XYZ file of C-alpha atoms in Angstrom:
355
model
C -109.286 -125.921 -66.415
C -106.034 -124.753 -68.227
C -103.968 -127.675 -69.847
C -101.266 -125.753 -71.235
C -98.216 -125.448 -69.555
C -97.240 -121.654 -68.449
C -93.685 -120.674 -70.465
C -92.463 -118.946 -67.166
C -92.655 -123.082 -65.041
C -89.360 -124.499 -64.708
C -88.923 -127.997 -64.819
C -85.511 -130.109 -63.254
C -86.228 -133.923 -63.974
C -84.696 -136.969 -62.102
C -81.543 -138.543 -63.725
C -83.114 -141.787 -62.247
C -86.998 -142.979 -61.100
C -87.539 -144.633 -57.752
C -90.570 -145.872 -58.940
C -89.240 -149.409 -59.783
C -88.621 -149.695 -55.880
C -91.782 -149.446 -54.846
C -94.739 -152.194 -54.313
C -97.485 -150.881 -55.251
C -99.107 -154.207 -54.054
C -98.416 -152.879 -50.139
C -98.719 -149.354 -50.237
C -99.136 -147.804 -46.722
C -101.205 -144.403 -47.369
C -99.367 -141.077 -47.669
C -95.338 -142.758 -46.871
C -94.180 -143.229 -50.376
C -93.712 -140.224 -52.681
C -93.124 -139.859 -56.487
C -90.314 -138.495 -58.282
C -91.146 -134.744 -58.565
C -92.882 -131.952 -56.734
C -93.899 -128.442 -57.245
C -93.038 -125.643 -55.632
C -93.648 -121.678 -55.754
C -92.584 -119.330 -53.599
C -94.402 -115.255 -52.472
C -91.825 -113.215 -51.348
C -91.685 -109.658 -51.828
C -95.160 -109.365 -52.027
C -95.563 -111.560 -55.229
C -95.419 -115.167 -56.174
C -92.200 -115.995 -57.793
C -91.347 -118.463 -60.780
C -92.898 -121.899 -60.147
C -91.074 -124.804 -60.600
C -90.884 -128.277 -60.902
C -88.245 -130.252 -59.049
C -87.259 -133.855 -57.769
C -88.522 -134.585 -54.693
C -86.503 -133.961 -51.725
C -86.465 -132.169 -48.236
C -86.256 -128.473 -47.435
C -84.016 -126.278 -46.150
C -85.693 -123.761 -43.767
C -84.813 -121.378 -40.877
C -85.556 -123.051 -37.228
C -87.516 -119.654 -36.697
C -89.184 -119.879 -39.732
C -92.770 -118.571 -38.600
C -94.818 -121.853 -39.599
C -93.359 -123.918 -36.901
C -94.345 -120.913 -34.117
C -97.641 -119.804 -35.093
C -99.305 -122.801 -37.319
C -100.094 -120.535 -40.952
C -100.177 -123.733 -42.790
C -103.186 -125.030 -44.787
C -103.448 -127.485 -47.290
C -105.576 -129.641 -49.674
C -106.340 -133.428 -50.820
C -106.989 -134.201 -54.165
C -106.833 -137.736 -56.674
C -105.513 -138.562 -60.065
C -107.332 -141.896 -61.221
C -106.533 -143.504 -64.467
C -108.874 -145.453 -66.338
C -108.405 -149.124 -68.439
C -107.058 -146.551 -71.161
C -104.849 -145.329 -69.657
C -106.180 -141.895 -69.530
C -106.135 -139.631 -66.222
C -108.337 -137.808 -64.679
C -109.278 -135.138 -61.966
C -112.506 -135.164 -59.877
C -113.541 -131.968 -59.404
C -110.414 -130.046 -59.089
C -111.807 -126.307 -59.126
C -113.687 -127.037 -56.186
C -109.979 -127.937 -54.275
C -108.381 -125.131 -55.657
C -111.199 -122.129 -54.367
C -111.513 -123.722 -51.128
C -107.111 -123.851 -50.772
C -107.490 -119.968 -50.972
C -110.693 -120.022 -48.815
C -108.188 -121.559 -46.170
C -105.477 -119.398 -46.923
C -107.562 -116.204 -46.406
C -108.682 -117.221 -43.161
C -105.048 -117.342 -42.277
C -103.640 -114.245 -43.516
C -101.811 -116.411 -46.655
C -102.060 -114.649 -50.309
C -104.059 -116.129 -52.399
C -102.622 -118.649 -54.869
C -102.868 -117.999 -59.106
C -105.266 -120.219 -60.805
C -102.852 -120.170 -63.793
C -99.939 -121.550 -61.557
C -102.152 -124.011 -59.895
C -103.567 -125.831 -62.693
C -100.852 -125.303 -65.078
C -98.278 -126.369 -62.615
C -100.772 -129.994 -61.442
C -101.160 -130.685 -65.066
C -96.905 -130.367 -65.771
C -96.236 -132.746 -62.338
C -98.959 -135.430 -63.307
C -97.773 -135.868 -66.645
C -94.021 -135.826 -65.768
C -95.104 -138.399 -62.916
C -97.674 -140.240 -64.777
C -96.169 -143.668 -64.596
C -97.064 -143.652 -60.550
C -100.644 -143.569 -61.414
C -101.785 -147.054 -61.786
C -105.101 -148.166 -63.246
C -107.886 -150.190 -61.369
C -110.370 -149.509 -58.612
C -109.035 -148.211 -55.307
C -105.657 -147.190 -56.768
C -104.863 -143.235 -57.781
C -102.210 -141.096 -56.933
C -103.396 -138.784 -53.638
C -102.430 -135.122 -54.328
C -101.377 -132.883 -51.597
C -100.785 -128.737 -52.192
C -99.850 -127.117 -49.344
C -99.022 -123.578 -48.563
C -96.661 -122.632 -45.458
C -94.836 -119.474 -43.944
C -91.412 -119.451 -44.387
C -90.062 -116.309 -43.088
C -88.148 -116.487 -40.357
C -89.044 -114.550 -37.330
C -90.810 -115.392 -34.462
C -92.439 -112.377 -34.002
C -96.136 -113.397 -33.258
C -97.892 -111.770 -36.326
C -98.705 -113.312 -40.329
C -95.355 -113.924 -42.322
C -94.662 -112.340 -45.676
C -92.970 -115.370 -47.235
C -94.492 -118.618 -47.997
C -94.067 -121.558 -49.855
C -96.860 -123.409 -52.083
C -95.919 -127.115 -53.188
C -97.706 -130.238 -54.404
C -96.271 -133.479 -53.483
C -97.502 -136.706 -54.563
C -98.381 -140.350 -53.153
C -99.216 -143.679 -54.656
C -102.888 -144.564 -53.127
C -104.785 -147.663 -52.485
C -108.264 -147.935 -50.062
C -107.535 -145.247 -47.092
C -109.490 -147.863 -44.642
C -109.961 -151.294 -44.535
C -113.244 -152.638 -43.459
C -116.093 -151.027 -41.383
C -114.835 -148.651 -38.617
C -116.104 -148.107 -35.196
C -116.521 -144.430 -33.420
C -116.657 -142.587 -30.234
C -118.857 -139.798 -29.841
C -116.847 -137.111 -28.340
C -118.660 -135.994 -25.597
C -115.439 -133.260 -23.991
C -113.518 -132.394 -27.086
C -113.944 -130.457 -29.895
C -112.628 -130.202 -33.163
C -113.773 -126.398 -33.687
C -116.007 -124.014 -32.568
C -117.871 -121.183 -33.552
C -116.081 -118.141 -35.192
C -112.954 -120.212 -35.527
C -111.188 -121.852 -38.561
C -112.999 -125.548 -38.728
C -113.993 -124.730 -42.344
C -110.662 -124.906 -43.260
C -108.045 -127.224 -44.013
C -105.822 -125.411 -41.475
C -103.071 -127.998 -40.313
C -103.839 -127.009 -36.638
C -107.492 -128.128 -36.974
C -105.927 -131.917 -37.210
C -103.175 -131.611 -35.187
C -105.935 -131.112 -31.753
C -107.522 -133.920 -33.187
C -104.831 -136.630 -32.210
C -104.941 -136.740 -28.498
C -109.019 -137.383 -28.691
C -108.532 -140.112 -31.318
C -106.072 -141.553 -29.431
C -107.657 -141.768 -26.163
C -110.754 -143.146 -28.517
C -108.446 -146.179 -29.833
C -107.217 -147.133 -26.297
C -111.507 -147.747 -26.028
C -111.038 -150.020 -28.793
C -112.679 -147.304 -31.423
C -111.062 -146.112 -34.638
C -112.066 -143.031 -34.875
C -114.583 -140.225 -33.304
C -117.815 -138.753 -34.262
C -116.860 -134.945 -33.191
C -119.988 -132.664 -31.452
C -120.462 -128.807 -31.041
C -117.969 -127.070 -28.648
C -121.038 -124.667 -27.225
C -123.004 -128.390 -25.849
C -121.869 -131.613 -27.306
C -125.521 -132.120 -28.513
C -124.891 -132.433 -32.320
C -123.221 -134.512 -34.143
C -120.698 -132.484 -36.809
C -118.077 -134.674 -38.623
C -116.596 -138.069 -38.134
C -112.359 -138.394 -38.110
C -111.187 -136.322 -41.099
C -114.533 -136.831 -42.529
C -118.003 -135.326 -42.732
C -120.586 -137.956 -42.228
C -123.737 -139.398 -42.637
C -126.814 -140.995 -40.945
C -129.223 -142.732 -43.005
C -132.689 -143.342 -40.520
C -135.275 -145.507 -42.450
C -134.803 -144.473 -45.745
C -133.433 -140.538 -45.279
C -129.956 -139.686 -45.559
C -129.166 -136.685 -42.486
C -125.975 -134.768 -42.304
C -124.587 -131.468 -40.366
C -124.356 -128.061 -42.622
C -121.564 -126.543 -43.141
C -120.784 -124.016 -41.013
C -117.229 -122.004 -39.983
C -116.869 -125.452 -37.693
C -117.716 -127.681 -40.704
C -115.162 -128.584 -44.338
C -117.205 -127.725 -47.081
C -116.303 -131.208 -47.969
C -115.829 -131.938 -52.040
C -117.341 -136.029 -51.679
C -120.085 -134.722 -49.515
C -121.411 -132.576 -51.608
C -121.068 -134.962 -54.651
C -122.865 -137.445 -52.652
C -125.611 -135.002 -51.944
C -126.363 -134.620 -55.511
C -126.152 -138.156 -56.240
C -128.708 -139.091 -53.678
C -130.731 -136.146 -54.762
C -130.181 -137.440 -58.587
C -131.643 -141.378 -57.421
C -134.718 -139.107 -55.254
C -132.765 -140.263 -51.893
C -134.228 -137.830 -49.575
C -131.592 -135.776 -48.123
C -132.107 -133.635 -44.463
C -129.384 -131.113 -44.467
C -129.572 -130.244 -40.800
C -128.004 -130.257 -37.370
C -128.294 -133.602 -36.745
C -128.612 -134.459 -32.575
C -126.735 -137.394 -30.773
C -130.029 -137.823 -28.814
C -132.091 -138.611 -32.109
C -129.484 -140.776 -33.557
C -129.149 -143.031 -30.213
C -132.673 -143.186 -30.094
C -132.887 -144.594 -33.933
C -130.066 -146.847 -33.182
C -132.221 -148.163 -30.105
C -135.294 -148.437 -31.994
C -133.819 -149.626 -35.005
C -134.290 -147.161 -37.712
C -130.386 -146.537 -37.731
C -129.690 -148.005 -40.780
C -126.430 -146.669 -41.534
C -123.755 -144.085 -40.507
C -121.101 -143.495 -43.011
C -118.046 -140.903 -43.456
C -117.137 -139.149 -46.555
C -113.969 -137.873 -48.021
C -111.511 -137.708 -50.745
C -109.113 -140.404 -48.743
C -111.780 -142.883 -48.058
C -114.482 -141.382 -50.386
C -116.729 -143.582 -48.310
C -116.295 -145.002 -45.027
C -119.418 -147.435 -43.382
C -119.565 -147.503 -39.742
C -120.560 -150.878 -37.699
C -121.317 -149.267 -34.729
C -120.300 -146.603 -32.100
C -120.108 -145.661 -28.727
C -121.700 -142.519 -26.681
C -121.588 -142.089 -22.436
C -120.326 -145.665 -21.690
C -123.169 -147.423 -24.005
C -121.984 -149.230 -27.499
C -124.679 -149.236 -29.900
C -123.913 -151.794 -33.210
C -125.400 -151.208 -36.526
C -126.494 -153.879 -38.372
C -124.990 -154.425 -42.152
C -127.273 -153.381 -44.897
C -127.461 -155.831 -47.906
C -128.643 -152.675 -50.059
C -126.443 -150.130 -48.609
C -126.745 -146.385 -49.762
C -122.429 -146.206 -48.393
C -121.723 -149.005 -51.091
C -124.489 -147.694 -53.803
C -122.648 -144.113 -53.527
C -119.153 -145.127 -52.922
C -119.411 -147.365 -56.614
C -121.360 -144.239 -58.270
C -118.550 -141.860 -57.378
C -115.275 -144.081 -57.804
C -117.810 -145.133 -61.664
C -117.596 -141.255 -62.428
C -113.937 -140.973 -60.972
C -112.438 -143.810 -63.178
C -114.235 -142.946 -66.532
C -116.590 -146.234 -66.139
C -119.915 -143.980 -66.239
C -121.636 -141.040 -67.924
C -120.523 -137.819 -65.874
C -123.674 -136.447 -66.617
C -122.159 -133.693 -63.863
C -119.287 -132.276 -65.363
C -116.939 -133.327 -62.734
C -114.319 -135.689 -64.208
C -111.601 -133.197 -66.037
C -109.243 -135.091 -68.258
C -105.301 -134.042 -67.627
């Protein structure tokens, strides 16, 4: 990871911070933004100067092709800062290949590596003060690329626009969730663009969640488009079942994020000898361990929540509760990670990259 800043990035600082208006006691996820964001244009065939500038909105053609035809895919990343004030990045090479891996699948250029790091490194440090120390806070990082040429013509654009933008965190969820298990909607199917974090792929999420709250669930556990027989990802999330004492969750797949805490989570468990079943995972054989009870626990993973337990969860009219685990393997992995993330443990896996 490069921590030098590139000659050709521009920078335009605030006259004046807004960060002494903000209570960072009451933070409601992803509405309050900090001073500065980046931004980078491709026109012409090339990406053009980055540069760093207050935050602020955007001035854009009504026909510009992103609000027509959807080419808009994005990332989320964390800054955490330990009780020396240091900051750090969890694994940020792993966001930045899979931003172009979603970019490719939608006809965007790919992004430079130089511009990407170089340009994260210049906004965190410019915006450092809105990163505050202590367990469950960071600063969520969102790049983003979209098509800004205007035309409606129903074809890929040949201007875009990459930016970061940045937002003071605390815990995503509060408490244990419940879930539906979709049994007529899908999130993706097979030869489409689930793998990536395409803004469309959330967007058809909505109405299902929706109709899932009016049930009195928070979220849903999504299933394959071809039968509804296996269980995929939960929400946002890609989850997990632990029966007895073995974790199971989906593989990726084109339908499937190549999630960033599920695979850390993986390794931990595989670390600690937690067996792990990578493997389509039905709805029939988790019912039938949440009958019999070897269901111990079903949790979601993901760089909002980084782990989110679930207390129980609904399929074909039936509500099925789990029962809380004084030992759980959600709260043994969630503290491992967030130990690693916040420079309180050995990162005996080279994940944690100092800014």
């Amino acid at each position: 990871m490069k921590n030098t800043i590139s000659q050709a990035l521009k920078i335009s600082e605030v006259s004046e911070s807004k960060i002494g208006q903000v209570d960072f006691e009451n933070l409601n996820f992803g509405k309050i933004f900090t001073d500065h964001m980046f931004v980078c244009d491709y026109v012409n065939g090339e990406w053009q100067t980055p540069e760093i500038v207050p935050y602020g909105p955007l001035t854009m053609e009504p026909s510009a092709r992103v609000f027509h035809y959807g080419q808009a895919v994005f990332e989320g990343m964390k800054a955490y800062k330990d009780d020396n004030g240091d900051t750090f990045l969890f694994r940020p090479d792993e966001n930045f290949k899979r931003i172009n891996i979603s970019a490719e699948r939608l006809a965007i250029p790919e992004f430079p590596e130089d511009y990407f790091f170089e340009g994260l490194n210049a906004l965190l440090k410019l915006d450092n003060e809105w990163i505050k120390p202590g367990y469950g806070n960071s600063l969520y990082i969102r790049p983003f690329v979209i098509a800004t040429q205007a035309s409606v013509s129903a074809s890929e654009a040949d201007e875009y626009k990459f930016m970061i933008i940045c937002s003071p965190a605390q815990s995503y969820y509060s408490g244990d969730v419940s879930v539906l298990v979709a049994e007529k909607f899908s999130r993706s199917a097979n030869g489409g663009f689930g793998y990536a974090k395409a803004a469309g792929n959330y967007a058809g999420q909505f109405y299902p969640t929706k109709l899932a709250q009016e049930q009195g669930y928070q979220q849903v556990i999504w299933t394959d488009a071809s039968t509804h027989e296996y269980m995929e990802e939960a929400g946002t999330m890609n989850v997990f079942f632990r029966v007895n004492d073995t974790l199971l969750t989906a593989p990726v797949s084109d339908r499937i994020l190549d999630g960033v805490t599920r695979k850390s989570l993986i390794t931990i468990a595989e670390k600690e000898g937690i067996k792990v079943d990578v493997r389509p995972v039905k709805v029939s054989e988790i019912v039938e361990a949440a009958k019999n009870g070897s269901l111990k626990e079903v949790f979601g993973a993901g760089t909002a929540a980084v782990v989110s337990p679930v207390k129980a969860f609904g399929y074909k009219g039936e509500h099925y509760e789990i029962e809380k685990q004084e030992n759980s393997y959600a709260s043994y992995f969630k503290k491992a990670l967030m130990d690693i993330q916040y420079n309180k443990a050995e990162d005996t896996f080279g994940w944690r990259h100092k800014v």
